[in-house]
Short mmCIF file of C-alpha atoms and ligand atoms in Angstrom, two decimals:
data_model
loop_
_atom_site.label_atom_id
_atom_site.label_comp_id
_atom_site.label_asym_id
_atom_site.label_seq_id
_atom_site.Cartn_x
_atom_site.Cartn_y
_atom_site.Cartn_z
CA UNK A 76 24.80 123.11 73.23
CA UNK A 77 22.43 121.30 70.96
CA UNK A 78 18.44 121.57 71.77
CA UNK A 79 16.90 119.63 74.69
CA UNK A 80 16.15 115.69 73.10
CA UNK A 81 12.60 115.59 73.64
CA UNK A 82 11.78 112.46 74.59
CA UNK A 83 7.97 110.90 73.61
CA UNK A 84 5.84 110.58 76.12
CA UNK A 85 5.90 107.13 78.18
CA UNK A 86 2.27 105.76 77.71
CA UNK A 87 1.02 106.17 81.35
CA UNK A 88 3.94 109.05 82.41
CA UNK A 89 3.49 112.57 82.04
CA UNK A 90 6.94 113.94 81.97
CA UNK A 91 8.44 114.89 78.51
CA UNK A 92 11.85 113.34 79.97
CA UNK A 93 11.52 111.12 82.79
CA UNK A 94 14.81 109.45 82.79
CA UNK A 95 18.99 109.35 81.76
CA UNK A 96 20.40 106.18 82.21
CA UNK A 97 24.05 106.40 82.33
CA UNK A 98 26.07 103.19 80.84
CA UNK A 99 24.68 100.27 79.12
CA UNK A 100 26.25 97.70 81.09
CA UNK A 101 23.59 95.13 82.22
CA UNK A 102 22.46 97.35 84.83
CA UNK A 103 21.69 100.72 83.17
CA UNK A 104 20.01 97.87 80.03
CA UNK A 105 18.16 95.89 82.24
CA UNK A 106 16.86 99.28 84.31
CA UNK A 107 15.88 100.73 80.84
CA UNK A 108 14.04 97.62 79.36
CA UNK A 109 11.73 97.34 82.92
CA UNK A 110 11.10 101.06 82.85
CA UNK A 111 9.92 101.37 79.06
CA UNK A 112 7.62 98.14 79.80
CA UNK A 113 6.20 100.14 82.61
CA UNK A 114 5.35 103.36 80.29
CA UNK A 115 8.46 105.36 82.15
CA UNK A 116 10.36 107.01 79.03
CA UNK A 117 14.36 106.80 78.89
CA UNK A 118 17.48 106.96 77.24
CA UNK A 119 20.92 105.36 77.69
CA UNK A 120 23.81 106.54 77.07
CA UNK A 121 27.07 104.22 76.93
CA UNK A 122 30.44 105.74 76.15
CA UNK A 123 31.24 102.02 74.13
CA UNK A 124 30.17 101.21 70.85
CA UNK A 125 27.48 98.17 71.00
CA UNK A 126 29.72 95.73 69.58
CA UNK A 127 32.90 96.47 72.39
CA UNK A 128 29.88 95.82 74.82
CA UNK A 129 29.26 92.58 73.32
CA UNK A 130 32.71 91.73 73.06
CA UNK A 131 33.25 92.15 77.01
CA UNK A 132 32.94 88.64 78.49
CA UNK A 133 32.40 88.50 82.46
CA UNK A 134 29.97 86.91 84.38
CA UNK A 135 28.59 83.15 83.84
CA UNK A 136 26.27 82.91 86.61
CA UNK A 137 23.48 84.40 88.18
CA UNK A 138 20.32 83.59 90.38
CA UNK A 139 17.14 83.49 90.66
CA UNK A 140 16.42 87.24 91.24
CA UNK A 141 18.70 87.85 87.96
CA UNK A 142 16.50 85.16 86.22
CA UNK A 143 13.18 86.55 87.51
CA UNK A 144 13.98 89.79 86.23
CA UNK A 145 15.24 89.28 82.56
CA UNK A 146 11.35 87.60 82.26
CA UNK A 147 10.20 90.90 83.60
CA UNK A 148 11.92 92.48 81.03
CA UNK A 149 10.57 90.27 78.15
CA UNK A 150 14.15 89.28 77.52
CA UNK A 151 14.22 86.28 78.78
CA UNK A 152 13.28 83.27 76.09
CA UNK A 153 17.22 82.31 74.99
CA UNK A 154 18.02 82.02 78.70
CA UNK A 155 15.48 79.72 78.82
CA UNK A 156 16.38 77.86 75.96
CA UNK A 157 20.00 77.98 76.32
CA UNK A 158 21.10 78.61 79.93
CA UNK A 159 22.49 75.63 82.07
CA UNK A 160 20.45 75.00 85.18
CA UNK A 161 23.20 73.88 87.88
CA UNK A 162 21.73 72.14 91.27
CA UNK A 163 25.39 71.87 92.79
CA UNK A 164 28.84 73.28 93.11
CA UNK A 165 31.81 71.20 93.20
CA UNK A 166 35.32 72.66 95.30
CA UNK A 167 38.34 70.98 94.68
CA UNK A 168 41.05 71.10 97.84
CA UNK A 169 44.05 70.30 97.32
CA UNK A 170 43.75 67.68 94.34
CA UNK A 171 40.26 65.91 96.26
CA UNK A 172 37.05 66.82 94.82
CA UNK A 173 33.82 67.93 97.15
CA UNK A 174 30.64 68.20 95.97
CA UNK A 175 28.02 70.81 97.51
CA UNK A 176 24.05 70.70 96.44
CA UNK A 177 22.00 73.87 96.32
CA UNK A 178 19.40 71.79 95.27
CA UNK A 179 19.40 69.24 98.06
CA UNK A 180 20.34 72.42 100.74
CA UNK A 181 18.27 75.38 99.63
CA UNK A 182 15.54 74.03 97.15
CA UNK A 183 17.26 76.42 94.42
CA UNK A 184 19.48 76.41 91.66
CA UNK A 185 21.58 78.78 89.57
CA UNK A 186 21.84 79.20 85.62
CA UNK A 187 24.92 79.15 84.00
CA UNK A 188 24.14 81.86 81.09
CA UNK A 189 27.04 84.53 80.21
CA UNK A 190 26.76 88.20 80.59
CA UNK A 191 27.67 88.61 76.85
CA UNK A 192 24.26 86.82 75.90
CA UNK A 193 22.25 88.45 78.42
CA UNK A 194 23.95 92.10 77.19
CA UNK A 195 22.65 91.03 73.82
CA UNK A 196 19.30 89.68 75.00
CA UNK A 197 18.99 93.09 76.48
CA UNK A 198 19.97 95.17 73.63
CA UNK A 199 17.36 93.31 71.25
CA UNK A 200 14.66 94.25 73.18
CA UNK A 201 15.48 97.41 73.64
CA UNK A 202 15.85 97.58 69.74
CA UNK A 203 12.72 95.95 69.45
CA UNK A 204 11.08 98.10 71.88
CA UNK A 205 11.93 101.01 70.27
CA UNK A 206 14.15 102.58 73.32
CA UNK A 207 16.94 104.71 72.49
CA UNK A 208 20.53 103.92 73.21
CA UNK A 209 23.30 106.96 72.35
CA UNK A 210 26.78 104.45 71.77
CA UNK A 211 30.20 105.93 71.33
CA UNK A 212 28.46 109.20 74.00
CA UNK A 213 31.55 110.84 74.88
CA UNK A 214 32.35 113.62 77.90
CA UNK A 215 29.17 112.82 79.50
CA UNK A 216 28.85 115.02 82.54
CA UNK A 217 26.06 115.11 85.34
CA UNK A 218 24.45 118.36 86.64
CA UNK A 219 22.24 119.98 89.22
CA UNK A 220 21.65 116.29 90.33
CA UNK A 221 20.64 118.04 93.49
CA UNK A 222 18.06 120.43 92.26
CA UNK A 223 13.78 119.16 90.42
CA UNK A 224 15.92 119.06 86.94
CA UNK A 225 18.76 117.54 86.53
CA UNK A 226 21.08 118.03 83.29
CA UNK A 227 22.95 115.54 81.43
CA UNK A 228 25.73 116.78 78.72
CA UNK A 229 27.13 114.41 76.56
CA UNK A 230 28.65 114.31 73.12
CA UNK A 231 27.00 112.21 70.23
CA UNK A 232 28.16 111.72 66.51
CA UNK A 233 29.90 115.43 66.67
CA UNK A 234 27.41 117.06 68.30
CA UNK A 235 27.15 118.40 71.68
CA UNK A 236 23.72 117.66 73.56
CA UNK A 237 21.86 119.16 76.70
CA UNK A 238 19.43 116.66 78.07
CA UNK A 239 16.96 118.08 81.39
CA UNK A 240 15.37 115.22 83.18
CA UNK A 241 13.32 113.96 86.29
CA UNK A 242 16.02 111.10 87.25
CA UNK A 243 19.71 110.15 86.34
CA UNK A 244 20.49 106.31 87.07
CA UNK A 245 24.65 105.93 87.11
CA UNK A 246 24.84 102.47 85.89
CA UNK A 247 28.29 103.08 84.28
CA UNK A 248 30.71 100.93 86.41
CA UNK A 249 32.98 101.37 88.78
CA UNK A 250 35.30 103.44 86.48
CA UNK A 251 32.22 105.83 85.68
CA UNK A 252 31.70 109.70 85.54
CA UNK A 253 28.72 109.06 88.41
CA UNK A 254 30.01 108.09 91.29
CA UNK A 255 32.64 111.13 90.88
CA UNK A 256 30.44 113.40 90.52
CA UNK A 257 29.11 113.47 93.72
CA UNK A 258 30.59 116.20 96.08
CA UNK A 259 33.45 114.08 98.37
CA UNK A 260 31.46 115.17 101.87
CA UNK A 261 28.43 113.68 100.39
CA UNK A 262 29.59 109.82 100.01
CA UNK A 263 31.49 107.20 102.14
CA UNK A 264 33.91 104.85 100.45
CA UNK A 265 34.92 101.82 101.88
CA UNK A 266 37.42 99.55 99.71
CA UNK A 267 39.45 96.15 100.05
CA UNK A 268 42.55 95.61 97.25
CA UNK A 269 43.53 91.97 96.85
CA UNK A 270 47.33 91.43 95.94
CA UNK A 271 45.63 89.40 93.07
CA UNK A 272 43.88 89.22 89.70
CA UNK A 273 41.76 86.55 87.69
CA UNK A 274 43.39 85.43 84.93
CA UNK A 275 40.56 83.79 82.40
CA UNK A 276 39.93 82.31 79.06
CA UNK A 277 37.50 81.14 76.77
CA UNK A 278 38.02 78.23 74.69
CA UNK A 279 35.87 76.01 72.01
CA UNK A 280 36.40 72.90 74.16
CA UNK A 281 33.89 71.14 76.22
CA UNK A 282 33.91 71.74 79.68
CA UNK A 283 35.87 69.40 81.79
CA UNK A 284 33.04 68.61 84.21
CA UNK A 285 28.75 69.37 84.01
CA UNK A 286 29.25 71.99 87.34
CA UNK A 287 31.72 74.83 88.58
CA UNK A 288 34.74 73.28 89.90
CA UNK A 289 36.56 76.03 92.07
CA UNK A 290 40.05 75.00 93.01
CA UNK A 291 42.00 75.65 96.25
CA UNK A 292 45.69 74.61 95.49
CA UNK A 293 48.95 75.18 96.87
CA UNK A 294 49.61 76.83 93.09
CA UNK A 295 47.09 78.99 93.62
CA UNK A 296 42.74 79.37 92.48
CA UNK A 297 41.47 78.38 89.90
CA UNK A 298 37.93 78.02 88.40
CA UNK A 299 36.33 75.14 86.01
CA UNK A 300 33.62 77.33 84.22
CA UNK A 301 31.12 77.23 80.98
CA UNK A 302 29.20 79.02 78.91
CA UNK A 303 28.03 75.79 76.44
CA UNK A 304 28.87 72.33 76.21
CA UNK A 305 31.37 73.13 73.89
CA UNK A 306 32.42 76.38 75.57
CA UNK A 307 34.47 76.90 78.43
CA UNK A 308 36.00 79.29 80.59
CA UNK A 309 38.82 78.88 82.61
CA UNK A 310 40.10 81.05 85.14
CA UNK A 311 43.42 81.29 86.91
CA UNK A 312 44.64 83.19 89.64
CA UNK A 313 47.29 85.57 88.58
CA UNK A 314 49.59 88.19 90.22
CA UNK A 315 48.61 92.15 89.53
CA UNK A 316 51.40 92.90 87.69
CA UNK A 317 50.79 89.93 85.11
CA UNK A 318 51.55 90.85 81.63
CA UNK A 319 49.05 88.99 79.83
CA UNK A 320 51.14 88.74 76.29
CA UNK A 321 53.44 86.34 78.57
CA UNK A 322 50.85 83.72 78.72
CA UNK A 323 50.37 82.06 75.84
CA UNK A 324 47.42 79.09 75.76
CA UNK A 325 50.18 76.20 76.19
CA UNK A 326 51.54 78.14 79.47
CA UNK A 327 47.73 78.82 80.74
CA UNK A 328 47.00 74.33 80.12
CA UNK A 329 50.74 74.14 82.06
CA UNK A 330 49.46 75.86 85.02
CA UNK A 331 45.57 74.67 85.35
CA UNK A 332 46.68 70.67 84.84
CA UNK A 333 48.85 70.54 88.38
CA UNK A 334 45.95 72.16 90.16
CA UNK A 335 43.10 69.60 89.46
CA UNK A 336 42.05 66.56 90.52
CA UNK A 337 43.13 63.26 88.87
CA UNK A 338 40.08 63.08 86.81
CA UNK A 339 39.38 66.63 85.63
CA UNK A 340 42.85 66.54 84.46
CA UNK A 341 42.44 63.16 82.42
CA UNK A 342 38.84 64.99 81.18
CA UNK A 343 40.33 68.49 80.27
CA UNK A 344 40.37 69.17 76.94
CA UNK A 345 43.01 71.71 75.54
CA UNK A 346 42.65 74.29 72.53
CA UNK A 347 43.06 77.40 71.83
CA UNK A 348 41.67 80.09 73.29
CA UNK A 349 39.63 82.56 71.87
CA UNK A 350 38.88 85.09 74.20
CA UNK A 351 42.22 85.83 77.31
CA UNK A 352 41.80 88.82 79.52
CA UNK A 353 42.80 89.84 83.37
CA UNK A 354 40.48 90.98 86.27
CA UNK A 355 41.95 92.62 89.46
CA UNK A 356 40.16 91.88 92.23
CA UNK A 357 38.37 94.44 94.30
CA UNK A 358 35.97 95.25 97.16
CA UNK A 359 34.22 98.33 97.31
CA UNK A 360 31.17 100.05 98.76
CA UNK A 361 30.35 103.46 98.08
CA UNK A 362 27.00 104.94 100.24
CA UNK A 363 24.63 106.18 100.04
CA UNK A 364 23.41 105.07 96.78
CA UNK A 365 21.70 107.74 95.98
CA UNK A 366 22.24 111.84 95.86
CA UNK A 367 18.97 113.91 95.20
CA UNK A 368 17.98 112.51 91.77
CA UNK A 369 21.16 110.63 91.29
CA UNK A 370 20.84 107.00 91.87
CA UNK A 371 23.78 105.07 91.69
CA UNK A 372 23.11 100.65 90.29
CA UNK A 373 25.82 97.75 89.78
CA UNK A 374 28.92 98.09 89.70
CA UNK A 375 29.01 102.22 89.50
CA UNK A 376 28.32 101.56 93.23
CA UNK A 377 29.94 98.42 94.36
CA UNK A 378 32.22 95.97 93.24
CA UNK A 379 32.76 92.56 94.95
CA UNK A 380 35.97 90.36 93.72
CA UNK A 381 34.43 87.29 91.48
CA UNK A 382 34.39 84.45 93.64
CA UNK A 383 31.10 84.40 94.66
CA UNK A 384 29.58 85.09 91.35
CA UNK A 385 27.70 87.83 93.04
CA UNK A 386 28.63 91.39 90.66
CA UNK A 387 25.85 91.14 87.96
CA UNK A 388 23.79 89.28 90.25
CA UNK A 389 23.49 92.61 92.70
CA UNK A 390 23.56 95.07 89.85
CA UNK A 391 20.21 93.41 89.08
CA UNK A 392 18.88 93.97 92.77
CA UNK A 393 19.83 96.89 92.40
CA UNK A 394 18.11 97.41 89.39
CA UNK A 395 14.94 95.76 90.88
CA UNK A 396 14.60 98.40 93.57
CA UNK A 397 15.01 101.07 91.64
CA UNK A 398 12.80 99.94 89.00
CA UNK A 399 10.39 99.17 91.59
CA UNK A 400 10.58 102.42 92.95
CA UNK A 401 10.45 104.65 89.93
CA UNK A 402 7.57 102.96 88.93
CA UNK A 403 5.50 103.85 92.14
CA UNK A 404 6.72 107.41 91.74
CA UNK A 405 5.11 107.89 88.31
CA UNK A 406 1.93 105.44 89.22
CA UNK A 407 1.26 106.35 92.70
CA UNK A 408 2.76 109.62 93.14
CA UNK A 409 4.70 108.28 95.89
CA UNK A 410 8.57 108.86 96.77
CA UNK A 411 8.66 106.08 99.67
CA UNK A 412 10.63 103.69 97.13
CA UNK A 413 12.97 106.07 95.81
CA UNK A 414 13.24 107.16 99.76
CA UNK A 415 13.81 103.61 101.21
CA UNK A 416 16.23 102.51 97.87
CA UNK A 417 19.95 103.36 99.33
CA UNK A 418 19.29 101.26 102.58
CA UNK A 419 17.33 98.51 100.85
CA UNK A 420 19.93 98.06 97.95
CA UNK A 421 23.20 98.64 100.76
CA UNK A 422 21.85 95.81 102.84
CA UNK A 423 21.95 93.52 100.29
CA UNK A 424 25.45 94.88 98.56
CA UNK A 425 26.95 94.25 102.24
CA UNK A 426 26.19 90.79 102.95
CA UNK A 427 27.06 89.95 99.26
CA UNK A 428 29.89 91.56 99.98
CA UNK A 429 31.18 89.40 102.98
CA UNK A 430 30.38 86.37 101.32
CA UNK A 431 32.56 87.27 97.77
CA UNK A 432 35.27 88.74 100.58
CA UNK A 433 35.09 85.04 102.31
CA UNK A 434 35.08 83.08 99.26
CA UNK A 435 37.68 84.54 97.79
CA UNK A 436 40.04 84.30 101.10
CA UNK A 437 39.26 80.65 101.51
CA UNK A 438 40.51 79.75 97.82
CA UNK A 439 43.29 81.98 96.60
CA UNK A 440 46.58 82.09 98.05
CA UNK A 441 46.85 85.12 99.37
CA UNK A 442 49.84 84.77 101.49
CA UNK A 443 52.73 82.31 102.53
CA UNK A 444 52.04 82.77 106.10
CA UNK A 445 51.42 78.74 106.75
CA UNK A 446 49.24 79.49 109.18
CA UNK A 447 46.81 81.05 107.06
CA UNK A 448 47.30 77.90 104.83
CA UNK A 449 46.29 75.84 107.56
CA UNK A 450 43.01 78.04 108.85
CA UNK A 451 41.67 78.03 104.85
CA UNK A 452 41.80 74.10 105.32
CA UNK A 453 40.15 74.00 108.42
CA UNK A 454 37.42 76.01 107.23
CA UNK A 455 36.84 74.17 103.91
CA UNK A 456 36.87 70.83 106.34
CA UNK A 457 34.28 72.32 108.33
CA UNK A 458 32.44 73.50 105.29
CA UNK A 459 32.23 70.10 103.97
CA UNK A 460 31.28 68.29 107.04
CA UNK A 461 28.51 70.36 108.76
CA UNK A 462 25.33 70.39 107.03
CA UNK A 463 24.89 74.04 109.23
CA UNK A 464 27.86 75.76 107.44
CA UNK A 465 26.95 73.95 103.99
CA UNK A 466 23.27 75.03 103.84
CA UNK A 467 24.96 78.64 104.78
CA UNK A 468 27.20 78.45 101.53
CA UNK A 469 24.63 77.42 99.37
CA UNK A 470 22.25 79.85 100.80
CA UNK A 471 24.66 82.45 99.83
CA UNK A 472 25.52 81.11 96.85
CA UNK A 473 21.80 81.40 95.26
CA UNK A 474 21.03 84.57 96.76
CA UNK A 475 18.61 83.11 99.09
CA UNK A 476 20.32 84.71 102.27
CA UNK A 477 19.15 88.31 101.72
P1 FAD B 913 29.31 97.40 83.75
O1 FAD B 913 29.09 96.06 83.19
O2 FAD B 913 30.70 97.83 84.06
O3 FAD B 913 28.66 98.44 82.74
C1 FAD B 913 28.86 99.84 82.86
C2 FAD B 913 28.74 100.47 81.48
O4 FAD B 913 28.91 101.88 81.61
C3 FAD B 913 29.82 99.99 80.54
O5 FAD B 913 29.22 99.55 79.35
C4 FAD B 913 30.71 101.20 80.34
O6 FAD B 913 31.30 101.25 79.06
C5 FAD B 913 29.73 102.35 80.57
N1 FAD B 913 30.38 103.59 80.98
C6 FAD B 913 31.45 103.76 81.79
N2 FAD B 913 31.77 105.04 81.93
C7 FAD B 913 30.87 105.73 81.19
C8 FAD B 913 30.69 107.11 80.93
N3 FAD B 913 31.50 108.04 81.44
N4 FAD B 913 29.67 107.48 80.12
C9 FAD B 913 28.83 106.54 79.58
N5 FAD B 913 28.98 105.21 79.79
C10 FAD B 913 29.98 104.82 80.59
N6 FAD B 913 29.00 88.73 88.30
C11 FAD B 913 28.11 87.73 88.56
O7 FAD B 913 27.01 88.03 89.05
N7 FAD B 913 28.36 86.41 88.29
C12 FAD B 913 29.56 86.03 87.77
O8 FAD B 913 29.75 84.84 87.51
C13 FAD B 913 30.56 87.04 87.55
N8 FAD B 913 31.76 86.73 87.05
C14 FAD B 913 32.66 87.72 86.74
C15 FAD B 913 33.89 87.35 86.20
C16 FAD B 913 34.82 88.34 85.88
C17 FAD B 913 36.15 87.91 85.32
C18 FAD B 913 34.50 89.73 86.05
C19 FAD B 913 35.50 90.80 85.68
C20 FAD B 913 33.28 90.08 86.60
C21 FAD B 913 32.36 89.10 86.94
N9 FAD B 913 31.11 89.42 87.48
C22 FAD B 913 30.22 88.42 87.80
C23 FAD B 913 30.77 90.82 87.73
C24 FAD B 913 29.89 91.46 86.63
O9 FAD B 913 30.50 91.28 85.38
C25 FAD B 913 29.69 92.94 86.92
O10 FAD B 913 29.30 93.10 88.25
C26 FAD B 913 28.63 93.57 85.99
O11 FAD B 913 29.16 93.76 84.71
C27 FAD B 913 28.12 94.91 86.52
O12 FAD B 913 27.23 95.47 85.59
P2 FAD B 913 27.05 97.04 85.51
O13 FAD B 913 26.06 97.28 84.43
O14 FAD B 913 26.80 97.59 86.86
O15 FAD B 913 28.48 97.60 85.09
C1 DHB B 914 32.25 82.55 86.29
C2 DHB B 914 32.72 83.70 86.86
C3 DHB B 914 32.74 83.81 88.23
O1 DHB B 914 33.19 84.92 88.81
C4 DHB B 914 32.30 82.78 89.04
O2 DHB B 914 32.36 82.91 90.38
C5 DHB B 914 31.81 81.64 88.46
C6 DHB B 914 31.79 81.53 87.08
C7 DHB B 914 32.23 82.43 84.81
O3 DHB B 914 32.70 83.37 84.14
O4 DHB B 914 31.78 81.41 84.30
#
């Protein structure tokens, strides 16, 4: 083993290593950038190289909490600048367009602003900032997480490294080393597979309408997206076993066209794409979220299938609590944060969770049991016609109902 890293010395923190962050996804970046503003030393370490980070595209939307937060961080000017303020949702059923107003329901909006820029965002203030991120850390293992000092081993440009710290934060996704490292009688799993996947591309054409369209077809989901106006992203829903070589752009246009509306389909614009990748789709909730000095954040604790937009959006409440609590424990010498941040973060994941799980039965095709066809269309009537179940959607949709 290599000699402890010693960290410097956050400016109002006493603790040669106060903090390992674990994955530089947008949780374990975000929780990084808020703790270095705050004088709380860390260091990240992310099993990628920066530029496969980058390269990852996911999310396109997020809230206000999201928003909040990347201004917290001082990361927040190109969202600004560049991210697409939507009032409204629009769901197409069936070929007959519906148009729902968070602005007119809730007072709120969303941004349209993709995880790839707010990755980058992240990773240029952390550069700035001075804050160390280890890429391309390899066999990084957690230990003693249930003892004062915690280890962290890891290997780093050849060499392998001991790090002793106050904290570990397992931000590293749902296919991290955190979550399995925690003794089996210590956590509760509780998991949903859908018999589906997302099927999604990027493409240098403008977007076939200014909001979301999500699509509830007989063909199956699909989602009108964005990223610019002369970026968008297209998602389709696809079967698990989908080979993704056996759909090539003209097959991916074949298959949206039939499931839109008259007018999005005289709008959409065709071209290549230039970015094609599958998503399964997943619930999961994994609790508590936190073992001795092991806090789990994002996805590393939770995943919720894409529908509702809702992943990076809860990795960054996550990220908020914890933040919020680390920061009292070094300021105020008090653990009631770090106590209180399991249940505070798991009552948030769970509603999330039931509103991703209900989204995403009410638009895919899940089965051919017509009676199931029938209920989806009964509830997206109601949805449309009762300002009561509306304002709930939209609600949910912003992040306001938490
Ligand atoms: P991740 O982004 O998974 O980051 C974890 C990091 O840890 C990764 O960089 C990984 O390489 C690293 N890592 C893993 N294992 C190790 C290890 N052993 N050692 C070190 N590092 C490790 N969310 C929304 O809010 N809105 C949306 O519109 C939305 N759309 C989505 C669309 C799609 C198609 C998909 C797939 C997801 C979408 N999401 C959306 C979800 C969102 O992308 C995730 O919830 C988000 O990335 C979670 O961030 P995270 O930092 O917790 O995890
Ligand atoms: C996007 C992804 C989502 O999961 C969603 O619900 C809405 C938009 C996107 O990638 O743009």
């Amino acid at each position: 083993m290599g000699t402890p890293d010693k960290v410097p010395v956050g400016a109002h923190v006493n603790h040669a290593n106060p903090g390992r962050i674990v994955g530089a996804g947008p949780a374990g970046l975000l929780l990084g950038q808020l703790l270095h503003r705050n004088g709380i030393d860390n260091v990240t370490l992310e099993r990628q190289t920066a530029e496969y980070v980058l390269r990852r595209v996911r999310a396109g939307v997020i809230e206000q909490i999201t928003r909040d937060l990347l201004d917290e961080a001082g990361v927040g000017g190109r969202m600004h600048s560049d991210g697409l303020v939507h009032d409204g949702v629009q769901i197409c059923v069936d070929g007959v367009r519906h148009r729902l107003s968070f602005k007119a329901l809730t007072g709120k909006t969303v941004t349209v602003y993709g995880q790839t820029e707010i990755t980058r965002d992240l990773m240029d203030g952390r550069a700035a900032a001075g804050a160390k991120t280890v890429y391309a850390a390899s066999e990084v293992s957690l230990h003693d997480v249930f003892t004062d000092q915690p280890r962290v081993t890891y290997r780093a440009g050849g060499a392998a490294l001991e790090i002793a710290c106050d904290f570990v934060a397992g931000c590293d996704g749902f296919h991290g080393i955190s979550r399995k490292s925690v003794p089996a009688g210590a956590i509760a799993t509780h998991e949903r597979v859908y018999p589906l996947g997302w099927l999604g591309i990027l493409s240098e054409t403008p977007p076939v309408s200014e909001e979301l369209i999500y699509v509830r077809h007989p063909l199956g989901f699909a989602l009108c997206s964005m990223r610019t106006p002369t970026l968008s992203r297209y998602y389709l829903q696809c079967s698990l076993a989908e080979d993704i070589d056996a759909w090539p752009d003209e097959r991916f246009w074949e298959e949206l066209k039939p499931r839109l509306d008259d007018e999005a389909r005289e709008r959409l614009v065709t071209g290549p794409s230039i970015e094609k990748s599958i998503a399964p789709l997943r619930s999961f909730v994994a609790e508590p979220m936190r073992f001795g000095r092991l806090f789990l954040a994002g996805d590393a604790a939770h995943i919720v299938p894409p529908t509702g937009a809702k992943g990076l959006n809860l990795a960054a409440s996550d990220v908020r609590y914890l933040s919020e609590a680390l920061i009292e424990h070094y300021a105020d010498k008090s653990d009631a944060g770090l106590d209180r941040y399991s249940e505070r973060a798991l009552a948030r994941v769970w509603k999330a969770e039931r509103f991703s799980w209900w989204m995403t039965t009410l638009l895919h095709r899940i089965s051919d049991n017509s009676f199931d066809h029938k209920i989806q269309l009964a509830e997206l009537d109601y949805l449309f016609r009762s300002k009561a179940a509306a304002t709930a959607f939209a609600e949910n949709y912003v992040g306001l109902a938490y």
